Coordinates of C-alpha atoms and ligand atoms in Angstrom, one line a residue:
M78 CA -80.7 -10.9 -21.2
N79 CA -79.9 -7.9 -19.1
C80 CA -76.4 -8.7 -17.8
L81 CA -73.7 -6.8 -16.2
Y82 CA -70.6 -7.7 -14.6
L83 CA -68.4 -5.2 -12.6
H84 CA -64.5 -5.9 -12.3
I85 CA -63.1 -5.5 -8.6
P86 CA -59.1 -5.8 -9.5
F87 CA -58.3 -6.1 -5.8
C88 CA -56.8 -8.6 -3.4
R89 CA -54.8 -9.0 -0.2
K90 CA -52.1 -10.6 -1.7
K91 CA -51.3 -12.4 -5.6
C92 CA -51.7 -16.3 -5.4
S93 CA -49.0 -18.0 -7.4
Y94 CA -50.8 -19.7 -10.3
C95 CA -53.4 -16.4 -10.8
S96 CA -52.9 -14.6 -13.9
F97 CA -56.8 -12.4 -13.8
N98 CA -56.4 -8.6 -13.5
S99 CA -56.0 -8.3 -9.8
Y100 CA -53.5 -6.2 -8.0
A101 CA -52.3 -6.3 -4.3
D102 CA -51.6 -3.2 -2.0
F103 CA -53.9 -0.9 -4.3
D104 CA -55.7 -0.2 -0.9
S105 CA -55.4 3.5 -1.5
L106 CA -56.7 3.3 -4.4
H107 CA -60.2 1.5 -3.0
P108 CA -61.7 4.6 -3.0
R109 CA -61.3 6.7 -6.1
Y110 CA -61.9 3.1 -7.7
R111 CA -65.4 2.6 -6.2
R112 CA -66.2 6.5 -7.2
A113 CA -64.5 5.9 -11.3
L114 CA -66.8 2.6 -11.6
S115 CA -69.7 4.4 -10.1
T116 CA -68.9 6.7 -12.9
E117 CA -68.8 4.3 -15.8
I118 CA -71.8 2.7 -14.4
S119 CA -74.0 5.7 -14.2
T120 CA -72.9 7.1 -17.4
G121 CA -73.1 4.1 -19.2
P122 CA -75.2 2.9 -22.2
E123 CA -79.3 2.5 -21.3
L124 CA -80.9 -0.7 -21.6
E125 CA -84.6 -2.1 -22.5
G126 CA -85.3 -2.9 -19.1
P127 CA -84.0 -3.9 -16.2
L128 CA -80.7 -5.7 -15.2
E129 CA -81.3 -9.8 -14.9
T130 CA -78.3 -10.5 -13.5
I131 CA -75.7 -9.1 -12.0
F132 CA -72.2 -10.3 -11.4
V133 CA -69.6 -8.6 -9.0
G134 CA -65.8 -10.1 -9.5
G135 CA -62.6 -10.0 -9.5
G136 CA -59.9 -10.0 -8.0
T137 CA -61.7 -9.7 -4.2
P138 CA -64.6 -7.5 -4.2
T139 CA -65.0 -8.2 -0.7
V140 CA -61.3 -6.3 -0.1
L141 CA -63.3 -3.1 -0.7
N142 CA -65.2 -2.1 2.7
F143 CA -69.1 -3.1 2.4
E144 CA -70.3 0.9 2.0
D145 CA -68.4 1.1 -1.1
L146 CA -70.1 -2.6 -2.5
A147 CA -72.8 -1.3 -1.2
A148 CA -72.6 2.3 -3.5
L149 CA -72.1 0.4 -6.1
L150 CA -74.9 -1.9 -6.0
G151 CA -77.1 1.7 -5.6
A152 CA -75.2 2.5 -8.8
C153 CA -76.9 0.3 -10.3
R154 CA -79.6 -0.4 -9.2
E155 CA -80.3 3.7 -9.7
K156 CA -79.2 2.6 -13.5
Y157 CA -81.0 0.7 -14.7
G158 CA -83.2 -0.4 -12.5
F159 CA -82.8 -5.0 -11.2
D160 CA -85.6 -7.2 -12.8
A161 CA -88.0 -8.4 -9.2
D162 CA -86.0 -11.6 -9.9
A163 CA -82.3 -10.2 -11.0
E164 CA -79.3 -13.0 -9.8
V165 CA -77.2 -10.6 -8.1
S166 CA -73.5 -12.0 -7.2
I167 CA -70.7 -11.6 -5.7
E168 CA -67.2 -12.9 -5.2
A169 CA -65.5 -13.2 -1.7
N170 CA -62.5 -15.2 0.4
P171 CA -62.9 -16.0 3.3
E172 CA -60.2 -13.8 4.8
S173 CA -62.8 -10.6 3.7
V174 CA -65.8 -11.2 5.4
D175 CA -66.9 -11.6 8.7
Y176 CA -71.0 -12.5 9.5
Q177 CA -71.5 -9.0 10.0
I178 CA -70.3 -7.9 6.3
L179 CA -71.8 -10.9 4.8
S180 CA -75.0 -9.5 6.6
V181 CA -74.5 -6.1 4.9
L182 CA -74.1 -7.3 1.4
R183 CA -77.4 -9.8 2.3
G184 CA -78.8 -7.1 3.3
E185 CA -77.8 -4.9 0.7
G186 CA -79.8 -6.8 -2.0
F187 CA -76.8 -9.3 -2.9
N188 CA -78.5 -12.6 -3.0
R189 CA -76.1 -15.0 -4.6
L190 CA -72.6 -15.1 -2.7
S191 CA -69.7 -17.1 -4.4
I192 CA -66.5 -18.2 -1.9
G193 CA -63.5 -18.7 -3.1
I194 CA -62.2 -22.3 -0.5
Q195 CA -60.1 -23.3 -3.2
S196 CA -59.0 -26.3 -0.7
L197 CA -59.1 -27.1 2.9
H198 CA -55.6 -28.8 4.0
D199 CA -53.5 -26.1 5.2
N200 CA -50.5 -26.6 2.8
E201 CA -52.2 -27.0 -0.2
L202 CA -53.8 -23.5 0.5
N203 CA -49.9 -22.0 1.7
T204 CA -48.3 -24.0 -1.6
V205 CA -50.5 -22.1 -3.8
G206 CA -50.0 -18.9 -2.0
R207 CA -53.9 -18.2 -0.5
V208 CA -54.2 -16.2 2.7
H209 CA -56.7 -18.2 4.0
D210 CA -56.7 -21.6 5.9
G211 CA -58.9 -24.8 5.9
A212 CA -60.8 -23.5 9.4
M213 CA -61.2 -20.1 8.1
A214 CA -63.4 -21.5 4.5
K215 CA -65.6 -23.2 6.9
K216 CA -65.9 -20.6 8.9
A217 CA -67.5 -18.3 6.1
V218 CA -69.0 -20.5 4.8
I219 CA -71.2 -21.3 7.6
E220 CA -71.3 -17.6 8.5
A221 CA -72.9 -17.0 5.0
G222 CA -75.5 -19.5 5.3
R223 CA -76.6 -17.5 8.7
A224 CA -76.1 -14.1 6.8
G225 CA -78.7 -15.3 4.7
F226 CA -77.0 -16.6 1.5
K227 CA -79.5 -19.3 0.4
N228 CA -78.0 -19.4 -3.0
L229 CA -74.2 -20.2 -2.2
S230 CA -71.2 -21.5 -4.3
I231 CA -68.6 -22.6 -3.0
D232 CA -64.7 -22.7 -5.3
L233 CA -62.4 -25.4 -4.9
M234 CA -59.4 -26.3 -7.2
Y235 CA -57.9 -29.4 -7.4
G236 CA -54.5 -30.6 -9.9
L237 CA -52.3 -28.3 -7.4
P238 CA -48.5 -29.3 -6.9
G239 CA -48.6 -32.2 -4.2
Q240 CA -52.4 -32.9 -3.8
S241 CA -53.4 -36.4 -3.9
A242 CA -56.0 -38.4 -4.7
K243 CA -57.5 -38.7 -0.9
S244 CA -56.2 -35.3 0.1
W245 CA -58.5 -33.7 -2.9
H246 CA -61.4 -36.2 -1.8
E247 CA -60.8 -34.9 1.4
T248 CA -61.6 -31.5 0.9
L249 CA -64.4 -32.0 -2.0
Q250 CA -66.3 -33.7 1.1
G251 CA -65.5 -31.5 3.2
A252 CA -67.1 -28.7 0.9
L253 CA -70.1 -30.2 -0.2
E254 CA -70.8 -31.3 3.9
L255 CA -71.2 -27.0 4.1
G256 CA -73.7 -28.2 1.8
P257 CA -73.2 -25.3 -0.6
R258 CA -76.3 -25.3 -3.7
H259 CA -73.5 -24.5 -6.5
L260 CA -69.6 -26.4 -6.8
S261 CA -67.4 -24.8 -9.5
A262 CA -64.2 -27.0 -9.2
Y263 CA -61.2 -25.8 -11.6
Q264 CA -58.1 -28.0 -12.5
L265 CA -55.4 -26.2 -11.7
S266 CA -53.9 -24.6 -14.7
I267 CA -50.3 -23.1 -15.2
E268 CA -50.5 -19.7 -16.9
E269 CA -47.8 -17.6 -18.5
D270 CA -46.1 -14.5 -16.0
T271 CA -46.8 -16.6 -13.3
P272 CA -44.9 -17.4 -10.5
F273 CA -46.0 -21.2 -11.0
H274 CA -45.1 -20.8 -14.6
R275 CA -42.0 -19.8 -13.9
M276 CA -41.5 -22.5 -11.0
V277 CA -42.5 -25.3 -13.6
E278 CA -40.1 -23.9 -16.3
E279 CA -37.4 -24.1 -13.9
G280 CA -38.2 -28.0 -12.4
D281 CA -39.1 -26.1 -8.9
L282 CA -43.1 -27.3 -9.2
L283 CA -44.1 -31.1 -9.1
M284 CA -47.4 -31.4 -11.2
P285 CA -49.9 -34.1 -10.3
A286 CA -49.8 -37.1 -12.9
E287 CA -52.5 -36.8 -16.0
D288 CA -53.9 -39.9 -14.9
L289 CA -54.2 -38.5 -10.8
V290 CA -56.2 -35.7 -12.5
V291 CA -58.1 -37.9 -14.2
E292 CA -59.5 -39.7 -11.5
M293 CA -59.7 -36.7 -9.3
D294 CA -62.1 -35.7 -12.0
K295 CA -63.9 -38.8 -11.5
I296 CA -64.2 -38.3 -7.6
T297 CA -66.1 -34.5 -8.5
R298 CA -68.1 -35.7 -10.5
K299 CA -69.3 -39.2 -8.0
L300 CA -69.3 -37.6 -5.2
S301 CA -70.6 -34.2 -6.2
A302 CA -74.0 -36.7 -7.7
H303 CA -74.0 -37.8 -4.1
A304 CA -74.7 -34.7 -2.6
G305 CA -77.1 -33.5 -5.6
L306 CA -75.1 -31.0 -7.1
Q307 CA -75.5 -32.0 -11.6
Q308 CA -72.8 -31.0 -13.3
Y309 CA -74.1 -29.0 -16.0
E310 CA -71.0 -27.0 -17.0
I311 CA -67.2 -28.7 -17.5
S312 CA -66.7 -27.3 -13.6
N313 CA -69.6 -26.5 -12.5
F314 CA -71.9 -28.3 -10.4
A315 CA -75.5 -27.5 -9.2
Q316 CA -78.8 -28.4 -7.4
P317 CA -81.7 -27.7 -10.1
G318 CA -82.5 -23.9 -9.9
Y319 CA -79.5 -23.5 -8.3
E320 CA -77.1 -22.5 -12.0
C321 CA -75.3 -19.7 -12.5
R322 CA -78.0 -17.3 -14.4
H323 CA -75.0 -14.8 -15.2
N324 CA -72.2 -18.1 -16.3
L325 CA -75.0 -19.6 -18.8
N326 CA -76.0 -16.3 -20.5
Y327 CA -71.8 -16.4 -20.8
W328 CA -71.5 -19.8 -21.9
R329 CA -74.7 -19.2 -24.4
N330 CA -73.3 -16.6 -26.2
G331 CA -75.2 -13.6 -25.0
E332 CA -74.7 -10.0 -25.2
Y333 CA -73.3 -8.7 -21.6
M334 CA -72.0 -5.4 -20.5
G335 CA -68.3 -5.0 -18.6
Y336 CA -67.3 -2.2 -16.3
G337 CA -64.4 -1.6 -14.8
A338 CA -60.6 -1.9 -15.1
G339 CA -60.4 -5.1 -17.7
A340 CA -63.8 -5.5 -18.5
V341 CA -64.9 -6.9 -22.0
S342 CA -68.3 -5.9 -23.2
F343 CA -70.2 -7.8 -25.8
V344 CA -72.7 -5.7 -27.3
G345 CA -74.2 -6.4 -30.3
G346 CA -71.7 -8.6 -31.7
V347 CA -68.7 -5.8 -30.9
R348 CA -66.9 -6.7 -27.6
D349 CA -64.5 -4.2 -26.6
K350 CA -62.2 -4.7 -23.3
R351 CA -61.5 -1.4 -20.8
V352 CA -58.1 -0.7 -20.1
A353 CA -56.5 -3.2 -16.9
D354 CA -54.3 -1.1 -14.8
P355 CA -57.0 0.2 -12.1
L356 CA -54.9 3.3 -11.4
D357 CA -54.9 4.1 -16.0
Y358 CA -58.5 3.7 -15.5
C359 CA -59.6 5.7 -12.8
Q360 CA -57.5 8.8 -14.9
A361 CA -59.3 7.4 -17.7
V362 CA -63.1 7.9 -16.4
E363 CA -62.1 11.1 -14.0
Q364 CA -60.6 13.4 -17.0
G365 CA -63.1 11.6 -19.9
G366 CA -60.5 9.4 -21.5
E367 CA -60.6 6.4 -24.3
L368 CA -61.5 3.7 -21.2
I369 CA -61.7 0.8 -24.4
V370 CA -57.9 -0.4 -25.4
E371 CA -59.9 -2.9 -27.7
K372 CA -62.3 -3.7 -29.6
E373 CA -63.4 -6.2 -31.7
A374 CA -66.4 -6.8 -34.4
L375 CA -66.6 -10.6 -34.3
S376 CA -67.6 -11.3 -38.3
T377 CA -71.1 -13.9 -38.3
I378 CA -68.9 -16.8 -38.8
D379 CA -66.2 -16.4 -35.7
S380 CA -69.3 -15.3 -33.7
Y381 CA -70.5 -18.9 -34.8
K382 CA -68.1 -20.8 -33.6
E383 CA -67.6 -18.9 -30.1
T384 CA -71.7 -19.9 -29.9
V385 CA -70.1 -23.6 -30.4
V386 CA -67.1 -23.5 -28.3
M387 CA -69.4 -22.1 -25.3
G388 CA -71.9 -24.0 -25.6
L389 CA -70.4 -27.2 -25.5
R390 CA -68.7 -26.2 -22.5
L391 CA -72.2 -27.4 -20.9
N392 CA -73.7 -30.3 -20.3
S393 CA -76.9 -29.3 -22.4
G394 CA -74.7 -29.0 -25.2
I395 CA -75.9 -26.9 -28.5
S396 CA -78.8 -26.9 -30.1
E397 CA -78.6 -27.3 -34.5
S398 CA -81.7 -25.6 -34.8
R399 CA -81.3 -22.5 -32.5
L400 CA -78.0 -22.2 -34.4
E401 CA -79.7 -21.5 -37.3
R402 CA -82.0 -19.8 -36.1
R403 CA -79.8 -16.9 -34.8
Y404 CA -77.0 -17.1 -37.9
G405 CA -78.4 -18.3 -40.5
L406 CA -75.8 -20.6 -41.4
D407 CA -76.4 -24.7 -41.3
L408 CA -73.0 -26.9 -38.7
R409 CA -72.2 -29.1 -41.8
E410 CA -71.1 -26.6 -44.4
V411 CA -69.0 -24.6 -41.4
Y412 CA -67.2 -27.9 -39.8
G413 CA -67.5 -30.3 -43.1
A414 CA -65.4 -33.5 -42.1
S415 CA -64.5 -31.8 -38.9
L416 CA -67.4 -32.2 -37.5
D417 CA -67.4 -36.7 -38.7
D418 CA -64.2 -37.0 -37.9
L419 CA -64.6 -35.1 -33.7
V420 CA -67.7 -37.9 -33.7
D421 CA -66.0 -40.5 -35.8
R422 CA -63.0 -40.5 -32.5
G423 CA -65.6 -40.2 -29.6
L424 CA -65.3 -36.8 -28.7
I425 CA -68.4 -35.6 -29.9
L426 CA -71.7 -36.8 -29.4
Y427 CA -74.2 -35.7 -32.5
D428 CA -78.2 -36.7 -32.9
G429 CA -78.9 -34.3 -36.4
V430 CA -79.9 -32.2 -33.4
H431 CA -78.3 -31.8 -30.9
L432 CA -74.2 -31.5 -30.5
V433 CA -72.5 -32.3 -26.8
L434 CA -69.1 -33.1 -25.4
T435 CA -68.9 -37.0 -24.4
E436 CA -67.0 -37.7 -21.2
T437 CA -64.0 -37.6 -23.1
G438 CA -64.7 -34.9 -25.1
R439 CA -64.8 -33.2 -21.7
R440 CA -61.4 -34.5 -20.3
F441 CA -60.0 -33.1 -24.0
A442 CA -62.4 -30.1 -24.0
N443 CA -59.4 -27.6 -24.5
Q444 CA -57.8 -29.8 -27.4
V445 CA -61.9 -30.3 -29.3
M446 CA -62.2 -26.4 -28.9
A447 CA -58.8 -25.2 -30.6
E448 CA -60.4 -28.0 -33.4
L449 CA -63.3 -25.9 -34.1
V450 CA -62.6 -22.6 -33.7
Ligands
SF4_287 S1 -57.7 -14.4 -4.9 FE1 -58.4 -15.3 -6.7 S2 -57.9 -13.0 -8.3 FE2 -57.4 -13.0 -6.5 S3 -54.7 -13.2 -6.5 FE3 -55.7 -14.9 -5.9 S4 -56.1 -16.3 -7.5 FE4 -56.0 -14.5 -8.5

């Protein structure tokens, strides 16, 4: 598949849990960054055939003005062309969109919108450092629908400090009542070098107990299924036909190109990462300097294992015959007794054809995957 990711590393404010490559208070750099990103697009490698998925993510892409976003999409279209059925996604946060902006984005060719709501409870949003409140979140989703975004995804988070099963149920129910075709529900994880990490270390943040998180996870699957959204990945649910094609390509360990500060490309078995700092990125593009700060050529066995680990995130799992066709390696030879061990512990189902995580395996997905890399 021809898949392109564009990274917009700016946000209005940095959330307390966020370890993404995003920066607040960098507004004066926005036009320069847009120009640099357009240059990277127009001078990028050629592709055979048009783009099938484009994903503009961040950060919060919609902190750029809509003229800049339209110009970026135009640069992609001019360089590569879009498949007639291309999925063109953009991420947004409620505080950075309104009906007019959304209508322009839809008119420019974005046809999938992912809105970061996280919670509908103002106290929880405040705790995690979000800019918006619950009312703004609902309004943004409704206006996105009015602006013509049929393929709309809502991002939520559970396992928040102080969150109860009841408040998660209310957020989820409220979000599903807005009728999204797609839902991403992520468990909050505490990442290093974030304010939340420091607070946890110092005992200043009360995280929900493990059994409460498990209950929230069950609520997620139950309410989503009831709303007609089928789980297709550990944290993702969709109406049939509305699964995110761009992300499916990642989970299938397919090739993709990534442009922008900190963006990663994976082409021809080589993964390369661009400089993360947006100012350094602009300077490197403007001066024709070195953009790539990390380059890794994956060995066949490393790529094989990555494909297994990523594919296990999907409810459809991994087809052993596909693995064998792609790599010419035998599953049992690669994993030996460790595979049997995971099956015996009830974490993986393996019927000789497919490999999938069990329900318990999904709960302990990180540990399972650590044993398979
Ligand atoms: S809006 Fe998203 S990318 Fe921006 S700081 Fe918050 S979590 Fe990070």
